[in-house]
Amino acid sequence: MRHARITSGVAAIALTLAAAAARATDIEVLHWWTSGGEARALAELTKKLEASGHRWRDFSVAGGGGDNAMLLLKTRVVSGYPPMAAQIKGPEIREWAEEGLLADIGDVAKAGNWDATLPTVVANAMKYEGRYVAAPVNVHRVNWMWINPEVLKKSGVEPPATWDALISSADSIRKAGFVPIAHGGQPWQDFTLFESVALGVGGADFYRRAFVSLEAATIQSPTMIKALDTFKALRKLIDAGANNREWSAATAMVINGKAAVQFMGDWAKGEFAKAGKQPGRDYLCLPAPGTDKTYTYNIDSFAFFRQRQDDARKAQADLANALMGAEFQENFNLAKGSIPARTNARMDRFDDCAKRSAEDFRATAQSGGLVPSVAHRMAAPEAVQAAMQSAVSSFFNDPGMSSRDAQARLLQAIAQR
């Protein structure tokens, strides 16, 4: 993200936000955790900081899978009043750091022994030029399939092991009175589904070459066409009311027995927990078809913006320590549905879905099946990610757009880096 891109389109409204600057003793954090399960998780952080004498100033921005939040963040930065911290992740951390806008929290990390506490892939994502500028709170697995077992039982079908099996079972699910796939027709949700399809069809090496290395030859390959064809076939398994549906409303369709499956990261589990549902009994958590030996990860993290006042910098240090606290990460992730970022976290209070996530994270890190989520800003630069998401969502929702057309747009997207 170059400075020109940060300022583009937001300078005109920057002056209106100057009066909203937080006092130095306040902790203002931008995030997009607004669903029920996410709010429960965030309450753990608020409670922790207010207990230590700080005032929490919530800066929540709903919708867009974080897109709306990033637009408002750029506006605040241009105005000269950045929040103390913001929910930023993946390559975007580096892009903000390259502008000289992020604070060095290396002293906090050193005192907390973060290098020894965090998995290498997580620690590296928090650093710029070897210095910590962000703190992680969790690791999400994105390539989950959430299943209502009673719906499948009434439909006479088994949990799908392949995408073809899911597609072929759709008629039976519909005849039984259910929606095959609960989905929200928003671009980021379309892209989330597509990345699981691409991973299941092509495997980890294909995924890494296409969405991390951004190799033109891989984008142009027959495997990409197969992934796109499979993805388009799933469109017929989604109900007519999906347009602009929030992801949590799609999760509720599975919870309430209206739909068979949803493909979403494990933040969905927070919604099941909030509804009092138990894994293995009320719902099943399985890797998306063809992805059982792989793991797409999404790390929620907070980047710290440079502050002028000493007391603000002290509050930032307290926030960073709170985010990485063992007790906080345990309580937070029990509510959020994810797993702690810390390698030494206790897992005895976590459910079987989380325990499997932790085990698979470790196993795929060793086997090579661990890959960053491109849909959730962990793999590609912002401009590339946005262009890919637009291409995928347009393809999914335009009956007249062919797989070859979508492939060409993906190829154009990688030129945005």
Tab-separated table of C-alpha atoms in Angstrom:
chain	number	residue	atom	x	y	z
A	1	MET	CA	0.000	0.000	0.000
A	2	ARG	CA	1.712	3.145	-1.161
A	3	HIS	CA	0.964	6.480	0.484
A	4	ALA	CA	-0.964	7.653	-2.554
A	5	ARG	CA	-3.316	4.692	-2.232
A	6	ILE	CA	-3.862	5.336	1.465
A	7	THR	CA	-4.867	8.920	0.836
A	8	SER	CA	-6.889	8.341	-2.329
A	9	GLY	CA	-10.566	9.083	-1.928
A	10	VAL	CA	-10.524	9.875	1.783
A	11	ALA	CA	-8.864	13.291	2.198
A	12	ALA	CA	-12.145	15.130	1.700
A	13	ILE	CA	-13.679	13.679	4.851
A	14	ALA	CA	-10.564	13.606	7.003
A	15	LEU	CA	-11.211	16.942	8.738
A	16	THR	CA	-14.574	15.772	10.037
A	17	LEU	CA	-12.876	13.069	12.053
A	18	ALA	CA	-10.255	15.169	13.803
A	19	ALA	CA	-12.570	15.907	16.725
A	20	ALA	CA	-13.037	12.180	17.324
A	21	ALA	CA	-9.468	11.619	18.456
A	22	ALA	CA	-9.172	9.570	21.616
A	23	ARG	CA	-7.605	11.002	24.741
A	24	ALA	CA	-4.122	9.697	25.422
A	25	THR	CA	-5.279	7.658	28.400
A	26	ASP	CA	-7.924	5.865	26.336
A	27	ILE	CA	-7.368	2.676	24.376
A	28	GLU	CA	-9.128	2.920	21.036
A	29	VAL	CA	-8.996	-0.177	18.862
A	30	LEU	CA	-10.462	-0.582	15.380
A	31	HIS	CA	-11.937	-4.004	14.588
A	32	TRP	CA	-14.802	-5.701	12.752
A	33	TRP	CA	-15.915	-8.178	15.403
A	34	THR	CA	-19.631	-7.469	15.547
A	35	SER	CA	-21.406	-10.840	15.496
A	36	GLY	CA	-22.695	-12.425	18.692
A	37	GLY	CA	-19.816	-14.861	19.155
A	38	GLU	CA	-17.241	-12.240	18.220
A	39	ALA	CA	-18.719	-9.729	20.691
A	40	ARG	CA	-18.448	-12.303	23.467
A	41	ALA	CA	-14.796	-12.823	22.605
A	42	LEU	CA	-14.059	-9.094	22.496
A	43	ALA	CA	-15.635	-8.645	25.922
A	44	GLU	CA	-12.749	-10.689	27.342
A	45	LEU	CA	-10.260	-8.106	26.090
A	46	THR	CA	-12.345	-5.152	27.262
A	47	LYS	CA	-12.664	-6.677	30.721
A	48	LYS	CA	-8.941	-7.333	30.937
A	49	LEU	CA	-7.922	-3.785	30.034
A	50	GLU	CA	-10.529	-1.984	32.110
A	51	ALA	CA	-9.486	-4.049	35.122
A	52	SER	CA	-6.008	-2.552	34.744
A	53	GLY	CA	-7.392	0.992	34.823
A	54	HIS	CA	-7.688	1.811	31.130
A	55	ARG	CA	-10.739	3.162	29.311
A	56	TRP	CA	-11.795	1.094	26.315
A	57	ARG	CA	-13.005	3.074	23.287
A	58	ASP	CA	-14.608	0.667	20.877
A	59	PHE	CA	-14.126	1.406	17.167
A	60	SER	CA	-16.106	-1.392	15.521
A	61	VAL	CA	-16.988	-1.419	11.831
A	62	ALA	CA	-19.409	-4.084	10.640
A	63	GLY	CA	-19.532	-5.767	7.257
A	64	GLY	CA	-17.366	-6.492	4.279
A	65	GLY	CA	-15.108	-9.032	5.955
A	66	GLY	CA	-12.954	-6.105	7.093
A	67	ASP	CA	-13.136	-4.074	3.876
A	68	ASN	CA	-15.250	-1.345	5.485
A	69	ALA	CA	-12.956	-1.201	8.496
A	70	MET	CA	-9.875	-0.732	6.349
A	71	LEU	CA	-11.454	2.183	4.493
A	72	LEU	CA	-12.237	3.975	7.747
A	73	LEU	CA	-8.779	3.205	9.094
A	74	LYS	CA	-7.187	4.895	6.090
A	75	THR	CA	-9.413	7.895	6.676
A	76	ARG	CA	-8.317	8.157	10.298
A	77	VAL	CA	-4.654	7.825	9.414
A	78	VAL	CA	-4.904	10.563	6.783
A	79	SER	CA	-6.620	12.791	9.343
A	80	GLY	CA	-3.597	12.451	11.598
A	81	TYR	CA	-5.499	10.610	14.333
A	82	PRO	CA	-4.890	6.889	13.946
A	83	PRO	CA	-6.360	4.581	16.570
A	84	MET	CA	-3.985	3.106	19.099
A	85	ALA	CA	-4.274	-0.263	17.376
A	86	ALA	CA	-6.220	-1.784	14.520
A	87	GLN	CA	-7.150	-5.261	13.387
A	88	ILE	CA	-4.684	-5.703	10.520
A	89	LYS	CA	-3.181	-8.931	9.281
A	90	GLY	CA	-1.004	-10.678	6.748
A	91	PRO	CA	0.844	-8.671	4.087
A	92	GLU	CA	-1.103	-5.545	5.057
A	93	ILE	CA	0.957	-5.328	8.251
A	94	ARG	CA	4.085	-4.943	6.143
A	95	GLU	CA	2.369	-2.427	3.854
A	96	TRP	CA	1.441	-0.161	6.776
A	97	ALA	CA	4.902	-0.591	8.312
A	98	GLU	CA	6.573	0.419	5.057
A	99	GLU	CA	4.811	3.769	5.369
A	100	GLY	CA	6.521	4.322	8.733
A	101	LEU	CA	3.170	4.359	10.533
A	102	LEU	CA	3.528	1.394	12.901
A	103	ALA	CA	5.148	1.403	16.318
A	104	ASP	CA	7.984	-0.918	17.313
A	105	ILE	CA	6.783	-3.106	20.196
A	106	GLY	CA	9.953	-5.183	20.254
A	107	ASP	CA	10.672	-4.407	23.918
A	108	VAL	CA	7.282	-5.814	24.933
A	109	ALA	CA	7.836	-8.887	22.756
A	110	LYS	CA	11.319	-9.481	24.140
A	111	ALA	CA	10.120	-9.178	27.741
A	112	GLY	CA	7.309	-11.605	26.968
A	113	ASN	CA	9.599	-14.033	25.106
A	114	TRP	CA	7.302	-13.992	22.083
A	115	ASP	CA	9.836	-15.620	19.754
A	116	ALA	CA	9.818	-18.755	21.884
A	117	THR	CA	6.075	-18.630	22.514
A	118	LEU	CA	4.744	-18.210	18.969
A	119	PRO	CA	4.894	-20.604	16.006
A	120	THR	CA	7.389	-19.352	13.427
A	121	VAL	CA	4.735	-18.650	10.796
A	122	VAL	CA	2.782	-16.531	13.291
A	123	ALA	CA	5.809	-14.647	14.642
A	124	ASN	CA	7.035	-13.795	11.140
A	125	ALA	CA	3.640	-12.375	10.197
A	126	MET	CA	3.813	-9.963	13.148
A	127	LYS	CA	7.214	-8.511	12.227
A	128	TYR	CA	8.598	-5.897	9.872
A	129	GLU	CA	12.329	-6.036	9.207
A	130	GLY	CA	12.719	-8.360	12.178
A	131	ARG	CA	10.845	-6.085	14.620
A	132	TYR	CA	7.422	-6.794	16.118
A	133	VAL	CA	4.829	-4.232	15.081
A	134	ALA	CA	1.722	-6.339	15.766
A	135	ALA	CA	0.444	-8.887	18.274
A	136	PRO	CA	-1.558	-12.043	17.434
A	137	VAL	CA	-4.539	-13.259	19.416
A	138	ASN	CA	-5.368	-16.499	17.638
A	139	VAL	CA	-5.145	-18.813	14.676
A	140	HIS	CA	-8.291	-19.522	12.671
A	141	ARG	CA	-8.705	-22.460	10.367
A	142	VAL	CA	-10.635	-21.326	7.306
A	143	ASN	CA	-11.171	-24.580	5.400
A	144	TRP	CA	-13.893	-25.935	7.696
A	145	MET	CA	-17.204	-27.470	6.681
A	146	TRP	CA	-19.957	-27.050	9.305
A	147	ILE	CA	-22.644	-29.737	9.093
A	148	ASN	CA	-26.067	-30.225	10.631
A	149	PRO	CA	-26.061	-34.050	11.012
A	150	GLU	CA	-29.824	-34.247	11.486
A	151	VAL	CA	-30.379	-32.534	8.137
A	152	LEU	CA	-28.070	-35.002	6.406
A	153	LYS	CA	-29.783	-37.923	8.155
A	154	LYS	CA	-33.238	-36.760	7.052
A	155	SER	CA	-31.866	-36.285	3.537
A	156	GLY	CA	-30.359	-39.777	3.452
A	157	VAL	CA	-26.854	-38.605	2.599
A	158	GLU	CA	-23.436	-38.900	4.217
A	159	PRO	CA	-21.016	-36.057	4.967
A	160	PRO	CA	-19.412	-35.305	1.574
A	161	ALA	CA	-15.812	-36.433	1.157
A	162	THR	CA	-15.481	-34.805	-2.265
A	163	TRP	CA	-16.959	-31.779	-3.995
A	164	ASP	CA	-18.586	-34.069	-6.564
A	165	ALA	CA	-20.259	-36.006	-3.746
A	166	LEU	CA	-21.699	-32.779	-2.341
A	167	ILE	CA	-22.987	-31.711	-5.739
A	168	SER	CA	-24.571	-35.099	-6.418
A	169	SER	CA	-26.312	-35.099	-3.013
A	170	ALA	CA	-27.972	-31.712	-3.585
A	171	ASP	CA	-31.195	-33.110	-5.048
A	172	SER	CA	-31.722	-35.417	-2.079
A	173	ILE	CA	-31.155	-32.547	0.354
A	174	ARG	CA	-33.602	-30.303	-1.503
A	175	LYS	CA	-36.262	-33.001	-1.748
A	176	ALA	CA	-36.047	-33.394	2.021
A	177	GLY	CA	-36.840	-29.686	2.353
A	178	PHE	CA	-33.414	-28.233	3.095
A	179	VAL	CA	-30.892	-25.875	1.505
A	180	PRO	CA	-27.711	-27.766	0.515
A	181	ILE	CA	-25.251	-24.907	1.228
A	182	ALA	CA	-25.853	-21.999	3.619
A	183	HIS	CA	-24.047	-19.029	2.137
A	184	GLY	CA	-23.977	-15.263	2.242
A	185	GLY	CA	-23.777	-13.595	-1.143
A	186	GLN	CA	-20.978	-11.178	-0.304
A	187	PRO	CA	-17.691	-11.044	-2.226
A	188	TRP	CA	-15.516	-12.063	0.719
A	189	GLN	CA	-17.763	-15.055	1.436
A	190	ASP	CA	-17.642	-16.093	-2.213
A	191	PHE	CA	-13.846	-15.914	-2.089
A	192	THR	CA	-13.764	-17.893	1.163
A	193	LEU	CA	-15.704	-20.712	-0.499
A	194	PHE	CA	-13.542	-20.556	-3.613
A	195	GLU	CA	-10.243	-20.885	-1.774
A	196	SER	CA	-11.449	-24.092	-0.120
A	197	VAL	CA	-12.558	-25.428	-3.497
A	198	ALA	CA	-9.197	-24.542	-5.078
A	199	LEU	CA	-7.328	-26.159	-2.188
A	200	GLY	CA	-9.461	-29.298	-2.375
A	201	VAL	CA	-9.146	-29.600	-6.144
A	202	GLY	CA	-5.481	-28.674	-6.548
A	203	GLY	CA	-3.789	-29.386	-3.216
A	204	ALA	CA	-1.400	-27.299	-1.134
A	205	ASP	CA	1.371	-26.919	-3.731
A	206	PHE	CA	-1.059	-25.706	-6.395
A	207	TYR	CA	-2.678	-23.330	-3.913
A	208	ARG	CA	0.676	-21.925	-2.792
A	209	ARG	CA	1.881	-21.361	-6.351
A	210	ALA	CA	-1.369	-19.700	-7.390
A	211	PHE	CA	-2.196	-17.524	-4.388
A	212	VAL	CA	1.084	-16.954	-2.548
A	213	SER	CA	3.742	-17.055	-5.280
A	214	LEU	CA	1.183	-15.688	-7.788
A	215	GLU	CA	2.588	-17.745	-10.650
A	216	ALA	CA	1.004	-16.976	-14.008
A	217	ALA	CA	1.546	-20.541	-15.265
A	218	THR	CA	-0.444	-21.930	-12.336
A	219	ILE	CA	-3.258	-19.419	-12.801
A	220	GLN	CA	-3.420	-20.470	-16.472
A	221	SER	CA	-3.338	-24.212	-15.726
A	222	PRO	CA	-6.081	-26.795	-16.385
A	223	THR	CA	-6.240	-27.339	-12.610
A	224	MET	CA	-7.429	-23.760	-12.148
A	225	ILE	CA	-10.124	-24.342	-14.753
A	226	LYS	CA	-11.244	-27.442	-12.876
A	227	ALA	CA	-11.357	-25.479	-9.607
A	228	LEU	CA	-13.411	-22.734	-11.263
A	229	ASP	CA	-15.792	-25.246	-12.867
A	230	THR	CA	-16.351	-26.950	-9.503
A	231	PHE	CA	-16.880	-23.634	-7.776
A	232	LYS	CA	-19.456	-22.497	-10.320
A	233	ALA	CA	-21.354	-25.772	-9.933
A	234	LEU	CA	-21.846	-24.998	-6.226
A	235	ARG	CA	-23.809	-21.854	-7.069
A	236	LYS	CA	-26.868	-23.987	-7.776
A	237	LEU	CA	-26.712	-25.410	-4.247
A	238	ILE	CA	-27.359	-22.007	-2.635
A	239	ASP	CA	-30.822	-20.566	-1.982
A	240	ALA	CA	-32.250	-17.524	-3.747
A	241	GLY	CA	-32.163	-15.419	-0.555
A	242	ALA	CA	-28.389	-15.557	-0.164
A	243	ASN	CA	-27.684	-12.137	-1.677
A	244	ASN	CA	-25.837	-9.947	0.849
A	245	ARG	CA	-26.659	-12.315	3.727
A	246	GLU	CA	-24.239	-11.956	6.660
A	247	TRP	CA	-22.067	-14.973	7.375
A	248	SER	CA	-23.545	-15.343	10.869
A	249	ALA	CA	-27.051	-15.529	9.379
A	250	ALA	CA	-25.837	-18.338	7.115
A	251	THR	CA	-24.429	-20.109	10.165
A	252	ALA	CA	-27.824	-19.741	11.828
A	253	MET	CA	-29.365	-21.640	8.895
A	254	VAL	CA	-27.216	-24.659	9.797
A	255	ILE	CA	-27.825	-24.197	13.522
A	256	ASN	CA	-31.616	-24.005	13.038
A	257	GLY	CA	-31.805	-26.990	10.696
A	258	LYS	CA	-32.626	-25.063	7.524
A	259	ALA	CA	-29.416	-25.918	5.672
A	260	ALA	CA	-27.059	-28.868	5.475
A	261	VAL	CA	-23.589	-27.314	5.406
A	262	GLN	CA	-21.683	-24.053	5.519
A	263	PHE	CA	-18.112	-23.405	4.428
A	264	MET	CA	-16.630	-20.847	6.770
A	265	GLY	CA	-13.714	-20.341	9.129
A	266	ASP	CA	-13.952	-21.464	12.724
A	267	TRP	CA	-15.293	-18.116	13.888
A	268	ALA	CA	-18.566	-19.807	12.922
A	269	LYS	CA	-18.101	-22.067	15.936
A	270	GLY	CA	-18.606	-19.068	18.184
A	271	GLU	CA	-22.159	-18.848	16.814
A	272	PHE	CA	-22.802	-22.536	17.536
A	273	ALA	CA	-21.464	-22.074	21.066
A	274	LYS	CA	-23.620	-18.987	21.615
A	275	ALA	CA	-26.659	-21.067	20.585
A	276	GLY	CA	-25.737	-23.747	23.129
A	277	LYS	CA	-24.835	-26.360	20.505
A	278	GLN	CA	-22.296	-29.120	21.092
A	279	PRO	CA	-19.859	-30.441	18.441
A	280	GLY	CA	-20.311	-34.103	17.593
A	281	ARG	CA	-23.924	-33.991	18.740
A	282	ASP	CA	-25.621	-30.919	17.294
A	283	TYR	CA	-23.122	-30.175	14.545
A	284	LEU	CA	-20.046	-31.627	12.876
A	285	CYS	CA	-16.824	-29.838	11.982
A	286	LEU	CA	-14.910	-31.426	9.112
A	287	PRO	CA	-12.316	-30.096	6.689
A	288	ALA	CA	-13.812	-29.006	3.380
A	289	PRO	CA	-13.873	-31.802	0.780
A	290	GLY	CA	-10.397	-32.826	-0.326
A	291	THR	CA	-8.625	-30.624	2.258
A	292	ASP	CA	-8.211	-32.968	5.221
A	293	LYS	CA	-4.387	-32.949	4.921
A	294	THR	CA	-4.176	-29.189	4.515
A	295	TYR	CA	-4.930	-26.114	6.589
A	296	THR	CA	-5.689	-22.556	5.484
A	297	TYR	CA	-4.850	-20.230	8.325
A	298	ASN	CA	-6.064	-16.766	9.215
A	299	ILE	CA	-4.405	-14.932	12.104
A	300	ASP	CA	-6.311	-12.200	13.908
A	301	SER	CA	-3.773	-9.616	14.965
A	302	PHE	CA	-3.574	-5.998	16.044
A	303	ALA	CA	-1.001	-3.630	14.607
A	304	PHE	CA	0.102	-0.693	16.727
A	305	PHE	CA	0.208	2.834	15.331
A	306	ARG	CA	2.817	5.356	16.371
A	307	GLN	CA	1.668	7.547	19.273
A	308	ARG	CA	2.984	10.940	20.344
A	309	GLN	CA	2.365	10.800	24.107
A	310	ASP	CA	4.277	8.681	26.606
A	311	ASP	CA	1.108	7.573	28.393
A	312	ALA	CA	-0.366	6.405	25.078
A	313	ARG	CA	2.738	4.353	24.374
A	314	LYS	CA	2.494	2.863	27.866
A	315	ALA	CA	-1.137	1.954	27.208
A	316	GLN	CA	-0.068	0.305	23.938
A	317	ALA	CA	2.410	-1.845	25.837
A	318	ASP	CA	-0.338	-2.864	28.267
A	319	LEU	CA	-2.599	-3.724	25.322
A	320	ALA	CA	0.120	-5.824	23.670
A	321	ASN	CA	0.770	-7.695	26.924
A	322	ALA	CA	-2.951	-8.282	27.390
A	323	LEU	CA	-3.360	-9.648	23.865
A	324	MET	CA	-0.548	-12.139	24.376
A	325	GLY	CA	-1.525	-13.134	27.909
A	326	ALA	CA	-2.011	-16.886	28.342
A	327	GLU	CA	-5.241	-16.569	30.321
A	328	PHE	CA	-6.689	-14.008	27.923
A	329	GLN	CA	-5.856	-16.073	24.833
A	330	GLU	CA	-7.503	-19.101	26.375
A	331	ASN	CA	-10.710	-17.271	27.370
A	332	PHE	CA	-10.824	-15.230	24.167
A	333	ASN	CA	-10.493	-18.204	21.850
A	334	LEU	CA	-12.978	-20.297	23.786
A	335	ALA	CA	-15.497	-17.590	22.888
A	336	LYS	CA	-14.213	-16.826	19.381
A	337	GLY	CA	-14.035	-20.400	18.089
A	338	SER	CA	-10.355	-20.219	17.140
A	339	ILE	CA	-7.243	-21.567	18.861
A	340	PRO	CA	-4.620	-19.575	20.793
A	341	ALA	CA	-1.623	-18.239	18.915
A	342	ARG	CA	0.632	-19.327	21.781
A	343	THR	CA	2.252	-22.737	21.397
A	344	ASN	CA	2.115	-23.378	25.151
A	345	ALA	CA	-1.623	-22.764	25.488
A	346	ARG	CA	-3.695	-25.220	27.497
A	347	MET	CA	-6.274	-27.005	25.349
A	348	ASP	CA	-8.114	-29.062	27.973
A	349	ARG	CA	-11.077	-26.629	28.098
A	350	PHE	CA	-11.428	-26.548	24.318
A	351	ASP	CA	-13.855	-28.701	22.338
A	352	ASP	CA	-12.968	-31.427	19.861
A	353	CYS	CA	-13.119	-29.066	16.864
A	354	ALA	CA	-10.511	-26.777	18.416
A	355	LYS	CA	-8.331	-29.688	19.507
A	356	ARG	CA	-8.364	-31.064	15.966
A	357	SER	CA	-7.532	-27.589	14.639
A	358	ALA	CA	-4.514	-27.347	16.943
A	359	GLU	CA	-3.326	-30.833	16.015
A	360	ASP	CA	-3.778	-30.233	12.287
A	361	PHE	CA	-2.001	-26.870	12.498
A	362	ARG	CA	1.081	-28.547	13.958
A	363	ALA	CA	0.920	-31.494	11.553
A	364	THR	CA	0.487	-29.417	8.392
A	365	ALA	CA	3.248	-27.045	9.459
A	366	GLN	CA	5.585	-30.047	9.278
A	367	SER	CA	4.078	-31.730	6.197
A	368	GLY	CA	3.844	-28.619	4.002
A	369	GLY	CA	0.053	-28.527	4.014
A	370	LEU	CA	-0.135	-25.276	5.987
A	371	VAL	CA	-1.058	-22.346	3.704
A	372	PRO	CA	-2.218	-18.762	4.320
A	373	SER	CA	-5.789	-17.790	3.486
A	374	VAL	CA	-5.895	-15.622	0.378
A	375	ALA	CA	-9.531	-14.689	0.987
A	376	HIS	CA	-8.685	-13.362	4.443
A	377	ARG	CA	-5.690	-11.206	3.538
A	378	MET	CA	-2.983	-13.587	4.685
A	379	ALA	CA	-1.430	-14.523	1.318
A	380	ALA	CA	-1.370	-11.785	-1.319
A	381	PRO	CA	-0.837	-8.004	-1.357
A	382	GLU	CA	-3.991	-5.956	-0.802
A	383	ALA	CA	-4.422	-4.878	-4.428
A	384	VAL	CA	-4.000	-8.440	-5.726
A	385	GLN	CA	-6.326	-9.883	-3.104
A	386	ALA	CA	-9.018	-7.325	-3.914
A	387	ALA	CA	-8.755	-7.946	-7.662
A	388	MET	CA	-8.897	-11.719	-7.190
A	389	GLN	CA	-11.897	-11.425	-4.900
A	390	SER	CA	-13.716	-9.268	-7.422
A	391	ALA	CA	-12.975	-11.733	-10.226
A	392	VAL	CA	-14.107	-14.757	-8.206
A	393	SER	CA	-17.297	-13.145	-6.923
A	394	SER	CA	-18.255	-11.802	-10.354
A	395	PHE	CA	-17.729	-15.236	-11.864
A	396	PHE	CA	-19.777	-16.942	-9.165
A	397	ASN	CA	-22.755	-14.637	-9.617
A	398	ASP	CA	-22.740	-14.067	-13.387
A	399	PRO	CA	-24.249	-17.030	-15.281
A	400	GLY	CA	-22.762	-15.725	-18.523
A	401	MET	CA	-19.183	-15.583	-17.280
A	402	SER	CA	-17.126	-18.645	-18.219
A	403	SER	CA	-14.291	-20.307	-16.344
A	404	ARG	CA	-11.938	-19.092	-19.068
A	405	ASP	CA	-13.151	-15.545	-18.481
A	406	ALA	CA	-12.549	-15.876	-14.755
A	407	GLN	CA	-9.131	-17.378	-15.347
A	408	ALA	CA	-8.216	-14.363	-17.498
A	409	ARG	CA	-9.337	-11.978	-14.753
A	410	LEU	CA	-7.285	-13.843	-12.153
A	411	LEU	CA	-4.288	-13.490	-14.433
A	412	GLN	CA	-4.945	-9.739	-14.633
A	413	ALA	CA	-5.223	-9.633	-10.835
A	414	ILE	CA	-1.679	-10.856	-10.204
A	415	ALA	CA	-0.407	-7.951	-12.299
A	416	GLN	CA	-1.604	-5.621	-9.511
A	417	ARG	CA	1.327	-6.482	-7.231
